[in-house]
Short mmCIF file of C-alpha atoms (C1' of nucleotides) in Angstrom, two decimals:
data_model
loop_
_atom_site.label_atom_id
_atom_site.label_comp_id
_atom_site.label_asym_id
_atom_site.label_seq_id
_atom_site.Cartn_x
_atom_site.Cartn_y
_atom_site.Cartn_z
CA UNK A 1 30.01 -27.73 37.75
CA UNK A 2 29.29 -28.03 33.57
CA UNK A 3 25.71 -25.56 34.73
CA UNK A 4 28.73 -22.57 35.94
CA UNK A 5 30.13 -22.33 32.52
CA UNK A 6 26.85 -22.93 30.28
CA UNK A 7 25.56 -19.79 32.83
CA UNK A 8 28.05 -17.59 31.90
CA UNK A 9 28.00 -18.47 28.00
CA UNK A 10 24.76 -17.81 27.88
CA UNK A 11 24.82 -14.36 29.50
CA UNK A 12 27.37 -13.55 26.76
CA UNK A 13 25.65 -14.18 24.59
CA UNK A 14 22.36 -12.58 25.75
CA UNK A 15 25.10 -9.54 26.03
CA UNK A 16 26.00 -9.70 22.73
CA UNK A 17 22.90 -10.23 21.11
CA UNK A 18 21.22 -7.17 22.81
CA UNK A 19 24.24 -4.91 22.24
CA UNK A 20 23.59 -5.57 18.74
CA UNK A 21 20.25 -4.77 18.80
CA UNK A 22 20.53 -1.67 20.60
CA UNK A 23 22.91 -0.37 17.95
CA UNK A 24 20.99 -1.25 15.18
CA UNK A 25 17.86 0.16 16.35
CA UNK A 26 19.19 3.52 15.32
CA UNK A 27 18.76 2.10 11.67
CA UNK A 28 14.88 1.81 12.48
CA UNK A 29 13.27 4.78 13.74
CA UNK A 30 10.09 2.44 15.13
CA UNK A 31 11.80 0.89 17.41
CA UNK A 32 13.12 4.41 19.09
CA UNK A 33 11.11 6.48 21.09
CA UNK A 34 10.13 9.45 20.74
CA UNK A 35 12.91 11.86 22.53
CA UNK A 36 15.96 9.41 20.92
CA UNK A 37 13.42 9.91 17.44
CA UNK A 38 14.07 13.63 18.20
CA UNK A 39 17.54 13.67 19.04
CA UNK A 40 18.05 11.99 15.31
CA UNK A 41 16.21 14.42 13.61
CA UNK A 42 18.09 17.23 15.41
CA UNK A 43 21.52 15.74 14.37
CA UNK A 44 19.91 15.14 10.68
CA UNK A 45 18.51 18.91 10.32
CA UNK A 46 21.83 20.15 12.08
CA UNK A 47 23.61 19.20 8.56
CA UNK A 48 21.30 21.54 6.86
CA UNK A 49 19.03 18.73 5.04
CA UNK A 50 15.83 20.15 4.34
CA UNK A 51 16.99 23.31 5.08
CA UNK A 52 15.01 24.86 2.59
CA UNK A 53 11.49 23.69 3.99
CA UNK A 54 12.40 24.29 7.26
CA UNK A 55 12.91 27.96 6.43
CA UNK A 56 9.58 28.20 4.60
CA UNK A 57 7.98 26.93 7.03
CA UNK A 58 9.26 29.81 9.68
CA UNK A 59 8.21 31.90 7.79
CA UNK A 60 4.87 30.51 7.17
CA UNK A 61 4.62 30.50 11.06
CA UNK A 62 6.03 33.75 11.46
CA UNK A 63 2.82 35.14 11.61
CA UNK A 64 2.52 33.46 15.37
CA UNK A 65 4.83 36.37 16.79
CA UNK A 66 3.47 39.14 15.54
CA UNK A 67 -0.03 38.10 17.46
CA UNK A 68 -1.33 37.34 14.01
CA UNK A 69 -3.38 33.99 12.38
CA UNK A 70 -1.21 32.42 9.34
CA UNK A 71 -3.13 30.62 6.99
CA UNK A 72 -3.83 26.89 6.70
CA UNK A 73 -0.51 24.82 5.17
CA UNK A 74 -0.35 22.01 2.87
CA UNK A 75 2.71 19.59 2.74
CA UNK A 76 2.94 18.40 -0.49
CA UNK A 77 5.85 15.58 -1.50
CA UNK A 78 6.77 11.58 -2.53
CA UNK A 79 6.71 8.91 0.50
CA UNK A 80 9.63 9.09 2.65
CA UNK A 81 11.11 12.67 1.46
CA UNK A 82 10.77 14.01 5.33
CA UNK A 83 7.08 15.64 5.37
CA UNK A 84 6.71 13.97 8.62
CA UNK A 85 9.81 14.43 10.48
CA UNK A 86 10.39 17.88 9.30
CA UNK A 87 6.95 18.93 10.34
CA UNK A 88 6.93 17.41 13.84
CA UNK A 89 10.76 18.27 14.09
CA UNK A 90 9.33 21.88 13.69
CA UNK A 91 6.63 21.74 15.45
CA UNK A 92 8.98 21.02 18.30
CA UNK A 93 10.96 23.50 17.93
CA UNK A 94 8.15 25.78 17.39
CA UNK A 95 6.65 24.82 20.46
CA UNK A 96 9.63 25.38 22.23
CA UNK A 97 10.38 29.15 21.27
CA UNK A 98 6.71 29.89 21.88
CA UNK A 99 7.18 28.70 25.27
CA UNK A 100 9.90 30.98 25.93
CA UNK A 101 8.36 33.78 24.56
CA UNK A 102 4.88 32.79 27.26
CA UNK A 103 2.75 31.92 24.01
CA UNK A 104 0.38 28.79 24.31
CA UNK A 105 0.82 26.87 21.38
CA UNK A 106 -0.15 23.34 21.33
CA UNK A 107 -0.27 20.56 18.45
CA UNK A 108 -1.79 17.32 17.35
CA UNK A 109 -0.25 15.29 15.07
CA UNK A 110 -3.47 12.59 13.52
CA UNK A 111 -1.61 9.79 11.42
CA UNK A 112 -3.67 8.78 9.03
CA UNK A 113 -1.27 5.80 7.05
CA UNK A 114 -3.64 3.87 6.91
CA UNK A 115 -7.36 4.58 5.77
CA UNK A 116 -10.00 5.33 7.57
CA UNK A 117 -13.44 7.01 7.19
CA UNK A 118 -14.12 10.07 8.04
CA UNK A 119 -15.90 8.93 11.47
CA UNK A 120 -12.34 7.01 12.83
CA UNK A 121 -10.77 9.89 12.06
CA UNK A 122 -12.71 11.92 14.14
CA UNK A 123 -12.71 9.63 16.63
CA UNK A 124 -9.19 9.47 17.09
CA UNK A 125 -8.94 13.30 16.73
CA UNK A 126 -11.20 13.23 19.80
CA UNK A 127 -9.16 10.58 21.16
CA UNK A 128 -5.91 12.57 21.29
CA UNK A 129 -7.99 15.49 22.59
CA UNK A 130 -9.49 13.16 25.67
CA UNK A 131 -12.26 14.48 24.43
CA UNK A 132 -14.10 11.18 23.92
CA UNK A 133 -13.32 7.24 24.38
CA UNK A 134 -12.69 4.99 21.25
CA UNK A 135 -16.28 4.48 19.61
CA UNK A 136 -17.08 1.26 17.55
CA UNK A 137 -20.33 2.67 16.50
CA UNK A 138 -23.68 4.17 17.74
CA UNK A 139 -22.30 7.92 17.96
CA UNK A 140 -23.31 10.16 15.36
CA UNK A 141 -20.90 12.10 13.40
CA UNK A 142 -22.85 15.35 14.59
CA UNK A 143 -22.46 14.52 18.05
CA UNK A 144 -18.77 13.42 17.80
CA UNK A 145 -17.78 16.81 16.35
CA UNK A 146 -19.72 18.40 19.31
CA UNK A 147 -17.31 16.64 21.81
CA UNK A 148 -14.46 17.68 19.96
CA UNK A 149 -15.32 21.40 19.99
CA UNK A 150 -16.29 21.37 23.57
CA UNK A 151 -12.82 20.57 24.33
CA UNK A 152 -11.48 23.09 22.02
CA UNK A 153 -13.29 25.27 23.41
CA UNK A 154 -11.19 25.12 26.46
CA UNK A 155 -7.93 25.77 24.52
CA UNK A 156 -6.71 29.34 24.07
CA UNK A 157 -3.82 30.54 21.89
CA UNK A 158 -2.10 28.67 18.68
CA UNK A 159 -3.25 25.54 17.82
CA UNK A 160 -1.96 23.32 14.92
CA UNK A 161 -3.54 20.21 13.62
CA UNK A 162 -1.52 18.39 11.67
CA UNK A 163 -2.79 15.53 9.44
CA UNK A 164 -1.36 13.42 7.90
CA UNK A 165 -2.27 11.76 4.92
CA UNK A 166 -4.64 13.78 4.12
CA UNK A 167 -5.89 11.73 1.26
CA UNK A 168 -5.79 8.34 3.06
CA UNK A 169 -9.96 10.13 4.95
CA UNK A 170 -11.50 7.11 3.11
CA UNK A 171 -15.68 8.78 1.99
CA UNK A 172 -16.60 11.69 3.32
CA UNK A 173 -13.45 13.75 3.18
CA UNK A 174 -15.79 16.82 2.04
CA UNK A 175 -17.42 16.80 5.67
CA UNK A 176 -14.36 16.31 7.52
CA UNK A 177 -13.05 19.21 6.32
CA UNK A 178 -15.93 21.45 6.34
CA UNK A 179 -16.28 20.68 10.02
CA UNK A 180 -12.67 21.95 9.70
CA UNK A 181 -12.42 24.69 8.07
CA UNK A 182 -16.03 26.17 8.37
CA UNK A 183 -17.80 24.46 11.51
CA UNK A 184 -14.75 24.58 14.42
CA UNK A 185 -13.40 28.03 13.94
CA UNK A 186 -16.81 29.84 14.62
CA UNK A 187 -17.16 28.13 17.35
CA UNK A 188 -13.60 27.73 19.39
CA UNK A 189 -11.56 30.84 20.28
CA UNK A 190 -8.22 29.46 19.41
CA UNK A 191 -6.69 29.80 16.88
CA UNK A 192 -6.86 27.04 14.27
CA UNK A 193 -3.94 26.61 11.89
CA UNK A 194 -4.17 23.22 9.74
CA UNK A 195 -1.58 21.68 8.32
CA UNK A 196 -2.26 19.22 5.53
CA UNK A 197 0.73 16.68 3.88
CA UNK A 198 -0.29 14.40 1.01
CA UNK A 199 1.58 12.72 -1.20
CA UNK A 200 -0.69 13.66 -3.98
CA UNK A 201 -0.18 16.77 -5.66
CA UNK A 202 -3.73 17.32 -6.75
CA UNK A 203 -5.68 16.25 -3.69
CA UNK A 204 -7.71 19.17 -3.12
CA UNK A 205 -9.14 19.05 -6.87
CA UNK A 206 -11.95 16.52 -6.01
CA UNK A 207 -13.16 18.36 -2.83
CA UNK A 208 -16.45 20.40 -2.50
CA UNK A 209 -15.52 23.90 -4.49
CA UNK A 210 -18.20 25.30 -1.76
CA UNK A 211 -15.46 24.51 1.35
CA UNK A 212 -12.34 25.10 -0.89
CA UNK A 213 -13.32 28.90 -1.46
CA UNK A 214 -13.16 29.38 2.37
CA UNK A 215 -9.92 27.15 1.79
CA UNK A 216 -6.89 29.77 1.73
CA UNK A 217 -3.92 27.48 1.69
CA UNK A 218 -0.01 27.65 1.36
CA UNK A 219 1.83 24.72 -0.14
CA UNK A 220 5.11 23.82 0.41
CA UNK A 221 6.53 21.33 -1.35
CA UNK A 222 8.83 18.37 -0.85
CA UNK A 223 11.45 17.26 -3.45
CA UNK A 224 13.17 13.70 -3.10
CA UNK A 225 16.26 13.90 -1.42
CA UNK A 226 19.27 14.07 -3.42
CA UNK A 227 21.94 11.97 -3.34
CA UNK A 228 24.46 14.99 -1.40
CA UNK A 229 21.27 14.83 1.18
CA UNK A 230 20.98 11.10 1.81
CA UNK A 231 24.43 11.26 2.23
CA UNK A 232 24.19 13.15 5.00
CA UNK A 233 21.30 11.62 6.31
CA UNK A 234 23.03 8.10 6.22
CA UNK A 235 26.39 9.19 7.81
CA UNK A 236 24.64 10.09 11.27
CA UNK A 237 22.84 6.82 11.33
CA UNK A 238 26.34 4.96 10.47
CA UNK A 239 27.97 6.82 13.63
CA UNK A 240 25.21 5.88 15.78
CA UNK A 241 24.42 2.00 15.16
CA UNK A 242 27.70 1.04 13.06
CA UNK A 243 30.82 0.40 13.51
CA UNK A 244 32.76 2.67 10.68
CA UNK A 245 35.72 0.42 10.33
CA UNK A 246 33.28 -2.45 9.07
CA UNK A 247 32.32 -0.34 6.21
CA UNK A 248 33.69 -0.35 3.10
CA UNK A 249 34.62 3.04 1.71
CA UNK A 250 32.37 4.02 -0.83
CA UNK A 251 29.57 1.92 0.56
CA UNK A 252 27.75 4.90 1.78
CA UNK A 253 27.85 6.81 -1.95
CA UNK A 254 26.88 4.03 -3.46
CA UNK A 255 23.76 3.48 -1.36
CA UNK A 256 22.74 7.11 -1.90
CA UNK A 257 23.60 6.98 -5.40
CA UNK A 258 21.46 4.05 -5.94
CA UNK A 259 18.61 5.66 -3.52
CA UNK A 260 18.38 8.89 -5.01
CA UNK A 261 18.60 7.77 -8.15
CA UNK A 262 15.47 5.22 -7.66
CA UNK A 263 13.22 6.98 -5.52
CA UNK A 264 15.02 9.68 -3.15
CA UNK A 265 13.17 8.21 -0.29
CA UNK A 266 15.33 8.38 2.72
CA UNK A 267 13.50 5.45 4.23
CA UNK A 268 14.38 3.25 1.89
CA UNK A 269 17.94 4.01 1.91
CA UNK A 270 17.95 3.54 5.71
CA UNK A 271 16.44 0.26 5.11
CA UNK A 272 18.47 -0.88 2.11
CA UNK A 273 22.19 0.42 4.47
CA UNK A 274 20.09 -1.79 7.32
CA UNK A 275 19.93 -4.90 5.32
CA UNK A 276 23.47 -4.99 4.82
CA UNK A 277 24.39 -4.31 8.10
CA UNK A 278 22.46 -7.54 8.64
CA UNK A 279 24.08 -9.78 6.32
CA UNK A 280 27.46 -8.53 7.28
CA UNK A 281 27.06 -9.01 10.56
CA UNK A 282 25.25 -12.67 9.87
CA UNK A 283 28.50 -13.61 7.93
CA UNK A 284 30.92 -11.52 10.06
CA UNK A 285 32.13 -9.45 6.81
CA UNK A 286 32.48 -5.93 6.95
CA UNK A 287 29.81 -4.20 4.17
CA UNK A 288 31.38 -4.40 0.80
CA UNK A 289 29.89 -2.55 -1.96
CA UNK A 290 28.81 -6.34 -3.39
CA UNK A 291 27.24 -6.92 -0.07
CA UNK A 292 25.15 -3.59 -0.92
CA UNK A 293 24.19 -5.58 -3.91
CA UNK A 294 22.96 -8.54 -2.62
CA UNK A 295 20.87 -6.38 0.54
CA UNK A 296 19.29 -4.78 -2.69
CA UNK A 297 18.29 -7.89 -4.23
CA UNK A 298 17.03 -9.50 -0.98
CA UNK A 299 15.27 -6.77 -0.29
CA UNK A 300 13.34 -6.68 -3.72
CA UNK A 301 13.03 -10.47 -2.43
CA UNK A 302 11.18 -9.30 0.71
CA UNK A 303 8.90 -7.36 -1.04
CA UNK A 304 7.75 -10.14 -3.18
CA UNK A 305 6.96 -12.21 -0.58
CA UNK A 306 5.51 -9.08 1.82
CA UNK A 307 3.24 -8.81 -1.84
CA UNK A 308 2.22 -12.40 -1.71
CA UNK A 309 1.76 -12.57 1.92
CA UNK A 310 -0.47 -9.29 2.24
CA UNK A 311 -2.66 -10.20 -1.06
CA UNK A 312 -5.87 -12.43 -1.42
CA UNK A 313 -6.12 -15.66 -1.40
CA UNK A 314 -6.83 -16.30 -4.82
CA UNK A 315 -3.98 -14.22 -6.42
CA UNK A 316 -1.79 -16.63 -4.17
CA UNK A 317 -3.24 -20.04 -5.55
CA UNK A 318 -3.31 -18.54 -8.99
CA UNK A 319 0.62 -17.34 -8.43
CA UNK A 320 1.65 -20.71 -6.84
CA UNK A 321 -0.04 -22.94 -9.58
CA UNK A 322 1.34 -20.56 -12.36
CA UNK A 323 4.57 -20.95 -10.75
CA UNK A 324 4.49 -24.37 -10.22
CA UNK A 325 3.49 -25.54 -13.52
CA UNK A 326 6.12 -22.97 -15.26
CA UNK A 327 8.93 -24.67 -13.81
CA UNK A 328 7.83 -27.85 -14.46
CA UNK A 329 8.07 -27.98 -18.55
CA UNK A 330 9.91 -25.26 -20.19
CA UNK A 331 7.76 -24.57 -22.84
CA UNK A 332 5.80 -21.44 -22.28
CA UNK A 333 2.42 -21.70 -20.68
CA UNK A 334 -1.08 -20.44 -21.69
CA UNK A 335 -4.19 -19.28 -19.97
CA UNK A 336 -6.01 -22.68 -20.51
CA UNK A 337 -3.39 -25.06 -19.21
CA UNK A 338 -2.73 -22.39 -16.46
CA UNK A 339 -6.28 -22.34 -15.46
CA UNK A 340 -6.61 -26.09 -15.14
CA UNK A 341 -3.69 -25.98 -13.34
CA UNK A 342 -5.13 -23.83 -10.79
CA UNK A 343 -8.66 -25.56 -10.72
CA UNK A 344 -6.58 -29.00 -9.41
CA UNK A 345 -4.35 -26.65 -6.98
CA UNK A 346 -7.53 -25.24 -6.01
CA UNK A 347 -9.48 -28.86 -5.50
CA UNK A 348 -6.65 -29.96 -3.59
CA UNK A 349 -6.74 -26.94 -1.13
CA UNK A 350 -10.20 -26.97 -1.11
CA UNK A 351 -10.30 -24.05 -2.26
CA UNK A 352 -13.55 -22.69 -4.35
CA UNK A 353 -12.08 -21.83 -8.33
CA UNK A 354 -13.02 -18.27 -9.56
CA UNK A 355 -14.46 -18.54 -13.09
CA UNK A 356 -11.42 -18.13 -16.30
CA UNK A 357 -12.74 -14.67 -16.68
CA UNK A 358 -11.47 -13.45 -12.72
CA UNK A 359 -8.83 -15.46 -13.29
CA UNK A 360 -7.80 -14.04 -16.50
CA UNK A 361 -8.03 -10.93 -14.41
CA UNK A 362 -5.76 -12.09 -11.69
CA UNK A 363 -3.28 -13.14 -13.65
CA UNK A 364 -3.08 -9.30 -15.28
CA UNK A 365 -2.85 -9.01 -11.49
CA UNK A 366 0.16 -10.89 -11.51
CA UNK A 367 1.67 -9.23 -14.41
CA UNK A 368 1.44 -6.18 -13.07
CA UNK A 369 2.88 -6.22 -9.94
CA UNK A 370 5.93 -8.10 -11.97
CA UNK A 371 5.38 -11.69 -10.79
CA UNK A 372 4.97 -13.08 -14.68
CA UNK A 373 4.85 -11.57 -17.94
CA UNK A 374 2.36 -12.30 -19.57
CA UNK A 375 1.46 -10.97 -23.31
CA UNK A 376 -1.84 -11.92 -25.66
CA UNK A 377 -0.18 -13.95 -28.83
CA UNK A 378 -2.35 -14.97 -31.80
CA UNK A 379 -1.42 -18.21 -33.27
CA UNK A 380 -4.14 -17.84 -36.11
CA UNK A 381 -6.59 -20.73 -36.29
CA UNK A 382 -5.60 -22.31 -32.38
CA UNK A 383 -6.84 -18.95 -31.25
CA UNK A 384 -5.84 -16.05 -29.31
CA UNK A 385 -4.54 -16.73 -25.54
CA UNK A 386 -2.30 -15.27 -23.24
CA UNK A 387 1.87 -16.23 -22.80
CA UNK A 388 3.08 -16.27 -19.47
CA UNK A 389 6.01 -16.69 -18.48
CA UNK A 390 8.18 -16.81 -15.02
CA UNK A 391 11.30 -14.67 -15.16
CA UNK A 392 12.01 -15.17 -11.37
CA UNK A 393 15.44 -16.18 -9.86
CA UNK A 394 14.80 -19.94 -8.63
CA UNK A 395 15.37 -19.25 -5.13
CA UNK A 396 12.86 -16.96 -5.18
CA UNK A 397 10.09 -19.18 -6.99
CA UNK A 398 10.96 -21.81 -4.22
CA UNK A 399 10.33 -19.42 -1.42
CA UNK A 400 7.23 -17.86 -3.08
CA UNK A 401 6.19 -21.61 -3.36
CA UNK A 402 6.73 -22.00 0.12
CA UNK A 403 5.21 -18.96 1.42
CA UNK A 404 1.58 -19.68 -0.08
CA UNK A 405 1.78 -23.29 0.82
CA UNK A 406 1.99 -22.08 4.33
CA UNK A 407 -0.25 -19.54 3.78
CA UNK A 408 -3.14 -22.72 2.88
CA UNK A 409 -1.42 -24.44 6.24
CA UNK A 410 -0.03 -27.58 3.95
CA UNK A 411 2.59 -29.17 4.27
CA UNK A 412 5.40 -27.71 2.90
CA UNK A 413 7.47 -31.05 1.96
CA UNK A 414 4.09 -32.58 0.26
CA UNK A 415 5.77 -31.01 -2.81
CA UNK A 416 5.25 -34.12 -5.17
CA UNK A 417 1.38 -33.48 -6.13
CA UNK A 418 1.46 -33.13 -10.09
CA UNK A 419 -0.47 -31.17 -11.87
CA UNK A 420 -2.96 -32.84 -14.50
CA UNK A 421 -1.73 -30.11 -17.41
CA UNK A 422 -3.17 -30.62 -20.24
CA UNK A 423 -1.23 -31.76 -22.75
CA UNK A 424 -1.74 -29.91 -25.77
CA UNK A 425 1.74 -30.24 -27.68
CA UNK A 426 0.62 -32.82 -30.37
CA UNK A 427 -1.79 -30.08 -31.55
CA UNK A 428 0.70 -27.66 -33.05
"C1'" DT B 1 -11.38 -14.75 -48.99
"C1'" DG B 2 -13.88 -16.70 -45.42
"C1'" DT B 3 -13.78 -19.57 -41.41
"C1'" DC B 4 -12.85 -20.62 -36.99
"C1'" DC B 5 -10.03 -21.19 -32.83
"C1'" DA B 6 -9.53 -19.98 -27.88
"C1'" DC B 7 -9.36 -17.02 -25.67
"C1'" DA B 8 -9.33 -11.34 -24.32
"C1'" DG B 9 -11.67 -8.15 -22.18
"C1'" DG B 10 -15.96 -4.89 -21.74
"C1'" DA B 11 -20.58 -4.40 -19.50
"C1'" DA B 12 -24.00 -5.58 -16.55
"C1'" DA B 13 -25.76 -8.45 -13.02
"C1'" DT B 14 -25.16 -10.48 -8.73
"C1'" DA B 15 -23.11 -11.78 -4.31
"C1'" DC B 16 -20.91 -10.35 -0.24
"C1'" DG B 17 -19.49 -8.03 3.72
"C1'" DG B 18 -18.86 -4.42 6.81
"C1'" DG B 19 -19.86 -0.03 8.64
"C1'" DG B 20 -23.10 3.43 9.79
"C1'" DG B 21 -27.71 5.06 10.94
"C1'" DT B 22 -31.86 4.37 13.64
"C1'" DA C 1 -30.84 -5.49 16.95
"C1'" DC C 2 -31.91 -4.50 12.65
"C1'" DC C 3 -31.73 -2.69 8.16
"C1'" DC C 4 -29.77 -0.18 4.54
"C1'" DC C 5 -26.28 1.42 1.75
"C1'" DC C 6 -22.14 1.30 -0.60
"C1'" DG C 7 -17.84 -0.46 -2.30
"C1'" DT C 8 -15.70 -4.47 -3.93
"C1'" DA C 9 -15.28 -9.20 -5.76
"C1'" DT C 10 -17.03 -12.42 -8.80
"C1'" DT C 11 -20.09 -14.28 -12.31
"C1'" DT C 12 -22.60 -14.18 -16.44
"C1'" DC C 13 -23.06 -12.82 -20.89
"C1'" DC C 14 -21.33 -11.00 -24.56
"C1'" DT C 15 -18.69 -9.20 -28.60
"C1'" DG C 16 -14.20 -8.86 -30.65
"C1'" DT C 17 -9.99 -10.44 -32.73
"C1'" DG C 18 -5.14 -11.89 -35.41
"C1'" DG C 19 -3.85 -14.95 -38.23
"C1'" DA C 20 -3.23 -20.00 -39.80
"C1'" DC C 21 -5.53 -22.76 -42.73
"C1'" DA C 22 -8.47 -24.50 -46.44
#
DNA sequence: TGTCCACAGGAAATACGGGGGT
DNA sequence: ACCCCCGTATTTCCTGTGGACA
């Protein structure tokens, strides 16, 4: 009788949650595939953003329909202004005219976001081509490249290779692209056309001046989106995954105000309208301009603890004794107390303690990537040491605290080890 | 004015680990 | 299977330093 009920609850709420989810996965592209990714892009290019690139880039394929070769192409912009999606957006579309007009035109796009030498790159070139399995090792670079023009070799027509990343060919970049530029189009009849992005502007300065020379490229470059742009851009994704009458007005120019403003990256402004959507919809509030706010500072949150999650395992027990010991007095720490501090943190973990001098280093480390400030003070005769200091919101400190304590798989509520700092007060 | 503290931080040596060549 | 090479992390060794104090 009660199992009826508890059934039907249940489904609800399995109804619910995945209605939710399916809305909001228009507010992350990963989660899409690939036709819905193009649909999106269609809609976003249909407003006219990136018009201007687009256009340069018909005409730098023009060339294509007058039975002629264009030259190589190099994408050149920040993270997350559009090189991507406006190049395989285009590519699409370019593959679709040539269709039409009986031309054999055919594309690879090689992601390279994360490095990789110059053989895995190869490899997954040849991968995409069928040309060759996945290789671990025991395959020469020579041989590799062989594969990769035999099946070339069977291609006729256009074809555009377009990496990514360019920069991210870890060693070796020089040979990659000589095998490129030089090696493939003696030997293949198609027609090569590569298209480069980076988000380096001066990439091509450290390669071989022997393969740039036969290295005739066009650049087209990639400004951050503007606020009008992002706009735009964040509007379509509201109509798709939102409901408009839970959003404030103004929410949306305040995100791309704040977005362009920052870093123009059209990503992050996706992500930052995503992470209110997710607290409003947590608390069951539409998104107020405050909740934009508070998305922005638990996002910068986030990428704290993505920071301290990601990095090594000594910059975590040198952040989480630093922390700890901050918080404890008030008075402002220095590099000797600190490093005892971390030598106990690092007994008790079992951890093996890097010498004062890495440590010195990692807590530069720290400094940097905004963790702690730390400056060198003189106090004359006591000697010359470093401040540090915590400016962190509380909450945050605790979580970070948290985070590398299960990150050394302790217990998270054995919180009441003390540290044996040195007590140096009655010197001054 | 010289001393001396308690480190900073540079340079070189060494350890380490993983990938590539054979 | 083995070795070698190379990039990175860490150690070792070292010199330098601002200013309080005598």
């Amino acid at each position: 009788m009660i199992v009826v009920p508890y059934c039907i609850i249940r489904l609800v709420i399995i109804v619910i949650i995945y209605t939710a989810r399916d809305r909001q996965t228009y507010l992350d592209d990963e989660q899409l595939d690939r036709a819905e990714q193009f649909k999106i892009l269609k809609e976003i290019f249909d407003v006219n953003v990136r018009d201007k690139e687009i256009k340069e880039l018909s005409s730098h394929f023009a060339p294509i329909f007058r039975d002629d070769h264009p030259i190589h192409l190099s994408l050149i912009g920040k993270t997350g202004t559009g090189k991507t999606v406006t190049m395989l957006y285009f590519l699409n579309l370019l593959q679709s005219l040539c269709r039409k007009k009986k031309l054999e035109l055919g594309y690879i796009h090689l992601d390279l976001s994360t490095p990789k030498p110059c053989f895995r790159v190869l490899n997954d070139l040849a991968c995409y081509l069928d040309a060759a399995k996945r290789y671990k090792k025991g395959i020469s670079l020579d041989e590799l490249m062989s594969k990769v023009e035999e099946k070339l070799k069977q291609y006729r027509g256009y074809f555009i290779l377009f990496i990514d990343e360019i920069d991210h060919v870890r060693r070796d970049l020089d040979s990659f692209l000589k095998f490129l530029v030089r090696r493939l189009p003696q030997s293949v009849s198609l027609r090569l056309v590569l298209v480069f992005s980076s988000n380096n502007l001066n990439w091509q300065d450290n390669i071989d001046p022997r393969i740039k020379s036969f290295f005739k490229v066009n650049e087209i470059l990639f400004d951050p989106y503007n606020a009008f742009d992002l706009k735009k851009i964040l509007s379509i994704r509201i109509k798709k995954a939102l409901n408009r009458k839970m959003i404030q007005k103004g929410v949306v120019d305040k995100i791309a105000a704040v977005s362009s403003r920052t870093h123009g990256d059209a990503r992050k402004a996706v992500e930052l309208l995503s992470k209110s959507a997710q607290i409003a919809e947590k608390e069951g509030i539409p998104i107020t301009l405050d909740l934009v706010d508070r998305a922005m500072e638990e996002i910068e949150r986030d990428k704290y603890v993505a920071m301290v999650k990601s990095g090594p395992k000594q910059l975590q027990a040198v952040l989480y004794s630093i922390i700890s010991s901050a918080s404890k007095n008030t008075k402002p720490l220095y590099t000797g107390e600190a490093y005892e501090a971390y030598r106990s943190f690092c007994a008790r973990i079992k951890l093996r303690a890097v010498t004062q001098r890495a440590f010195s280093d990692l807590v530069s480390e720290l400094d940097m990537y905004g963790f702690i400030q730390a400056r060198v003070l003189s106090q004359g005769r006591y000697g010359r040491t470093k401040q540090i200091m915590v400016n962190l919101p509380k909450e945050l400190i605790d979580k970070l605290r948290q985070v590398v304590l299960m990150e050394f798989d302790l217990n998270v509520d054995s919180k009441k080890f003390d540290y044996q700092v040195i007590n140096t007060s009655d010197k001054y």
